[in-house]
């Protein structure tokens, strides 16, 4: 599927995301060396805002989807009633 070759699903927006991502990159470089700046980092965020996984390199999309599906099954359902028509 084409989604498996994409570098990201969505741009992070909102206050402090740039600061957060820069801090994550600095930590990754300290832990894995300067090549991380070429390879990139992966930050997986659930729709609840919880950081599910952090990693270095290319995104293993199929594994991430399976992990998120499992996380959703384990957690209580998120009430998205605000999305329904009134």
PDB file of C-alpha atoms in Angstrom:
ATOM      1  CA  UNK A   1       0.000   0.000   0.000  1.00  0.00           C
ATOM      2  CA  UNK A   2       1.115   3.563  -0.703  1.00  0.00           C
ATOM      3  CA  UNK A   3       0.755   4.657   2.923  1.00  0.00           C
ATOM      4  CA  UNK A   4       3.675   2.394   3.818  1.00  0.00           C
ATOM      5  CA  UNK A   5       6.050   4.519   1.751  1.00  0.00           C
ATOM      6  CA  UNK A   6       4.992   7.887   3.165  1.00  0.00           C
ATOM      7  CA  UNK A   7       7.400   9.710   5.531  1.00  0.00           C
ATOM      8  CA  UNK A   8       4.588  10.926   7.809  1.00  0.00           C
ATOM      9  CA  UNK A   9       0.831  10.870   8.297  1.00  0.00           C
ATOM     10  CA  UNK A  10       0.318  14.428   9.487  1.00  0.00           C
ATOM     11  CA  UNK A  11       2.272  17.528  10.354  1.00  0.00           C
ATOM     12  CA  UNK A  12       2.527  18.212  14.052  1.00  0.00           C
ATOM     13  CA  UNK A  13       0.879  21.522  14.885  1.00  0.00           C
ATOM     14  CA  UNK A  14       0.332  23.416  18.085  1.00  0.00           C
ATOM     15  CA  UNK A  15       2.350  25.043  20.786  1.00  0.00           C
ATOM     16  CA  UNK A  16       5.709  23.536  21.692  1.00  0.00           C
ATOM     17  CA  UNK A  17       5.822  20.779  19.044  1.00  0.00           C
ATOM     18  CA  UNK A  18       8.966  22.195  17.434  1.00  0.00           C
ATOM     19  CA  UNK A  19      10.652  22.360  20.845  1.00  0.00           C
ATOM     20  CA  UNK A  20       9.554  18.799  21.629  1.00  0.00           C
ATOM     21  CA  UNK A  21      10.767  17.385  18.302  1.00  0.00           C
ATOM     22  CA  UNK A  22      14.106  19.205  18.584  1.00  0.00           C
ATOM     23  CA  UNK A  23      14.610  17.778  22.092  1.00  0.00           C
ATOM     24  CA  UNK A  24      13.770  14.271  20.828  1.00  0.00           C
ATOM     25  CA  UNK A  25      16.275  14.690  17.973  1.00  0.00           C
ATOM     26  CA  UNK A  26      18.989  15.849  20.389  1.00  0.00           C
ATOM     27  CA  UNK A  27      18.357  12.802  22.609  1.00  0.00           C
ATOM     28  CA  UNK A  28      18.427  10.482  19.588  1.00  0.00           C
ATOM     29  CA  UNK A  29      21.751  11.935  18.407  1.00  0.00           C
ATOM     30  CA  UNK A  30      23.244  11.490  21.889  1.00  0.00           C
ATOM     31  CA  UNK A  31      22.034   7.879  22.031  1.00  0.00           C
ATOM     32  CA  UNK A  32      22.698   6.825  18.414  1.00  0.00           C
ATOM     33  CA  UNK A  33      25.175   9.271  16.883  1.00  0.00           C
ATOM     34  CA  UNK A  34      24.953  12.021  14.259  1.00  0.00           C
ATOM     35  CA  UNK A  35      23.696   9.684  11.490  1.00  0.00           C
ATOM     36  CA  UNK A  36      20.262  10.025  13.126  1.00  0.00           C
ATOM     37  CA  UNK A  37      20.039  13.494  11.598  1.00  0.00           C
ATOM     38  CA  UNK A  38      20.072  11.814   8.166  1.00  0.00           C
ATOM     39  CA  UNK A  39      17.922   8.812   9.123  1.00  0.00           C
ATOM     40  CA  UNK A  40      15.311  10.844  11.001  1.00  0.00           C
ATOM     41  CA  UNK A  41      13.202  10.040  14.025  1.00  0.00           C
ATOM     42  CA  UNK A  42       9.735   8.576  14.391  1.00  0.00           C
ATOM     43  CA  UNK A  43       7.263   9.760  17.012  1.00  0.00           C
ATOM     44  CA  UNK A  44       3.970   7.863  17.102  1.00  0.00           C
ATOM     45  CA  UNK A  45       1.124   9.726  18.789  1.00  0.00           C
ATOM     46  CA  UNK A  46      -2.266   8.152  19.491  1.00  0.00           C
ATOM     47  CA  UNK A  47      -5.418  10.165  18.859  1.00  0.00           C
ATOM     48  CA  UNK A  48      -5.553  10.642  22.633  1.00  0.00           C
ATOM     49  CA  UNK A  49      -2.264  12.576  22.508  1.00  0.00           C
ATOM     50  CA  UNK A  50      -0.300   9.791  24.206  1.00  0.00           C
ATOM     51  CA  UNK A  51       3.172   9.124  22.805  1.00  0.00           C
ATOM     52  CA  UNK A  52       3.036   5.427  21.869  1.00  0.00           C
ATOM     53  CA  UNK A  53       6.516   4.937  20.456  1.00  0.00           C
ATOM     54  CA  UNK A  54       9.712   6.779  19.600  1.00  0.00           C
ATOM     55  CA  UNK A  55      12.311   5.449  17.229  1.00  0.00           C
ATOM     56  CA  UNK A  56      15.034   6.167  14.712  1.00  0.00           C
ATOM     57  CA  UNK A  57      14.923   5.658  10.962  1.00  0.00           C
ATOM     58  CA  UNK A  58      12.195   4.673   8.568  1.00  0.00           C
ATOM     59  CA  UNK A  59       8.686   4.181   9.869  1.00  0.00           C
ATOM     60  CA  UNK A  60       7.649   0.499  10.105  1.00  0.00           C
ATOM     61  CA  UNK A  61       4.047   1.381   9.173  1.00  0.00           C
ATOM     62  CA  UNK A  62       2.578  -2.115   9.250  1.00  0.00           C
ATOM     63  CA  UNK A  63       3.990  -2.725  12.753  1.00  0.00           C
ATOM     64  CA  UNK A  64       2.797   0.690  13.924  1.00  0.00           C
ATOM     65  CA  UNK A  65      -0.753   0.112  12.696  1.00  0.00           C
ATOM     66  CA  UNK A  66      -0.868  -3.254  14.470  1.00  0.00           C
ATOM     67  CA  UNK A  67       0.524  -1.716  17.659  1.00  0.00           C
ATOM     68  CA  UNK A  68      -1.991   1.136  17.604  1.00  0.00           C
ATOM     69  CA  UNK A  69      -4.867  -1.280  16.955  1.00  0.00           C
ATOM     70  CA  UNK A  70      -3.778  -3.343  19.974  1.00  0.00           C
ATOM     71  CA  UNK A  71      -3.460  -0.202  22.124  1.00  0.00           C
ATOM     72  CA  UNK A  72      -6.986   0.863  21.157  1.00  0.00           C
ATOM     73  CA  UNK A  73      -8.330  -2.562  22.118  1.00  0.00           C
ATOM     74  CA  UNK A  74      -6.628  -2.361  25.526  1.00  0.00           C
ATOM     75  CA  UNK A  75      -7.772   1.175  26.353  1.00  0.00           C
ATOM     76  CA  UNK A  76     -11.274   2.324  27.108  1.00  0.00           C
ATOM     77  CA  UNK A  77     -13.050   3.682  24.036  1.00  0.00           C
ATOM     78  CA  UNK A  78     -12.591   7.379  23.385  1.00  0.00           C
ATOM     79  CA  UNK A  79     -15.903   9.262  23.324  1.00  0.00           C
ATOM     80  CA  UNK A  80     -16.078  11.063  19.991  1.00  0.00           C
ATOM     81  CA  UNK A  81     -19.698  12.144  20.407  1.00  0.00           C
ATOM     82  CA  UNK A  82     -18.764  15.682  19.495  1.00  0.00           C
ATOM     83  CA  UNK A  83     -18.238  14.444  15.936  1.00  0.00           C
ATOM     84  CA  UNK A  84     -21.841  13.316  15.484  1.00  0.00           C
ATOM     85  CA  UNK A  85     -24.507  15.605  14.166  1.00  0.00           C
ATOM     86  CA  UNK A  86     -26.761  17.178  16.756  1.00  0.00           C
TER      87      UNK A  86
END
